[in-house]
Amino acid sequence: MNAPKEPVLLTAKCLEQQTQLNATFEPLTQELTLGAVKRLKAQILVLSDWLFSLNEENSDLVLGQALCYPKHFLPHTNHAFCQGIIAAKFCHRQHYHGQHAKLFISSALTMNLSLLLTGISASLFEQKKLSPQQVKQYQQHPISSGQFLNKYHVIEKSALSDVISHRELLDGSGFPTKITHHQLTDNMRMLSLIAKFIDLTSPRTNRAGYRTKQALSYLSQHRQHYDIDLLNLLISLVDKPLPGLIYKLNKTQHALITLVSHYTNELHCQAFSIEQGHLQFESATQQHDIDTLKHYLAPPSAISDRIINQSLQEFIDQPLEDISDQTQRLKPSDDLTLLFNELSAHIPEQETISELIARQPVLGDQLIKHLKQQYPSSQFNSSFHALQMAGYAQAKPLLSRLALESQLSQFTFINGKTLRQKINFAVSTSQWIAQQCQHVLPHQLAIFILLNLAPLYLERTIINGARKRTLDITQCHVHHAYSLAGHNNSAKQQKVSMALAKIWAPQSSIVNALSANNTSQAQNAGAERELIVGLELAMYLTHHVYHQLSLSELLADNRLVTNLRQLKINTDMLQKIISQTLTSQPMCEL
């Protein structure tokens, strides 16, 4: 048997990562070689992965260590590392998809790279007056960084626009291109905030850095430059006691924070004083209520790294598992599985069903909301009453659809919001298409459409794809599910859809239709054929609404005409389906 792994102290792991990053940056200040660039690319990948893997408590400790700005590292290393850990905290708080989060963290680690390459970073640290040439270089450094990262493929192309625009401000007073408001993505706005916060808090040769509260106060006073919601989020992430920082207890004593519990609103600390240059720690650990008004500072040089490491031994590096691109995360909960089984029973037990749906209040609320839209004149006393009104047999595919939609939307990525709008529209269209079917109910068609579209949330090219206002769908098969993201179906799609079908909708008609739809096999008329036709028709109509494909263009497609004939839908009925879907599922909030 393999021996159990020894626990790794988080402080030691953090120091190791900082040291490796510094060793990667140092050669770039001397001579730019291909080997140095390869090491940079590898280190950025490793570090972004590690920073994203930190849980909230551990990331607080790493942030506390980073904000000490260790003097034995290059100032640029300290800047980059701080930017990376704050970016990671932003990603976790906003539920970024793992792949998108790591790319965003990589952007934060490398967005100022040209300042290191040109020596401007060192000049700024030493507070030397920049020459006119350096001032010009500084104003263009986001573009220069983007060009370097692109030339050597250090990060993916879809992140380059974030790097190039990380110094832009909402009111257009930033640089290098002075874009404003709606032209700035959330990632650009976050990087702008992070960059300025680190500029303010980092020390220079002749001055100390701003305290955290001072830096945040400065940002608040210039709120015309920054997104106020993201600024409030930054405040919640950094304006709090962090393990490894100190604060003032009284006139003669300070305390080193060793543990923070936001659950009990307490922090553990070790009191110390410095008398005549000698450091004296109290042996007993103290507990105090968290005071949000206090300033939390980097420890003085009298407290060595060894002492801090000894005080923070409770923190072990325990990486979180990234489940964002795993189909395992899409499994129903145990309670939901039990509910599905009970709904499918020959004689469903009402008390058991009532108890199981009551354990899932969010899903129950979604069920009531959906049924209220479908039956506006009906009243629902509870989620169990809604199940009874819908009928147990029809409620199961509806619950499957609502629960799967919710789990698919857990993580944020670049084009995620637009993709969700399209998918919601396509699924909502099923309600009206299914009324023209003889063998398929609306919720059965809805879950079938969702099963075909679900793999879009697991494709790397889609998650990290560049932000596009319009898609070129001329190269796509418009009836393919992946065409909603500008792609054709992939081999991965069938595997994911079939795996999900066995969990969420194991009926033979759905499984057989999925197999036939992905292998282009001809099918006889019946439920399987109607499911495929309904899916393809939903794709056509979604393209009509979102991608400006006119009805005349659509009707020139022989495949669509055949599908319409299959369901006996004429042009007037097609227009009615579009209008009904737009009424029930508007493209945007008014």
Coordinates of C-alpha atoms in Angstrom, one line a residue, residues 76 86 93 105 155 168 181 229 242 259 300 312 371 390 439 489 493 511 514 532 551 556 568 579:
H76 CA 6.7 42.8 -10.1
I86 CA -7.6 38.5 -5.8
R93 CA -17.5 34.4 -5.3
I105 CA -6.5 34.4 -13.2
I155 CA -2.5 32.6 -22.6
E168 CA -9.7 51.3 -19.1
H181 CA -19.1 51.7 -20.1
D229 CA -21.1 46.4 -7.7
L242 CA -6.7 37.8 7.2
L259 CA -7.4 32.0 12.7
P300 CA 6.7 44.1 11.1
L312 CA -0.3 29.3 11.1
L371 CA -47.0 26.3 -13.8
A390 CA -49.6 18.9 -13.1
H439 CA -47.1 11.0 -29.5
N489 CA -22.1 18.8 -33.2
Q493 CA -22.0 15.6 -27.5
V511 CA -32.7 7.3 -25.5
L514 CA -30.8 10.6 -29.0
I532 CA -36.1 14.7 -33.4
L551 CA -38.6 32.9 -42.5
A556 CA -35.7 27.4 -48.4
K568 CA -48.5 19.3 -40.3
S579 CA -45.1 34.7 -31.2

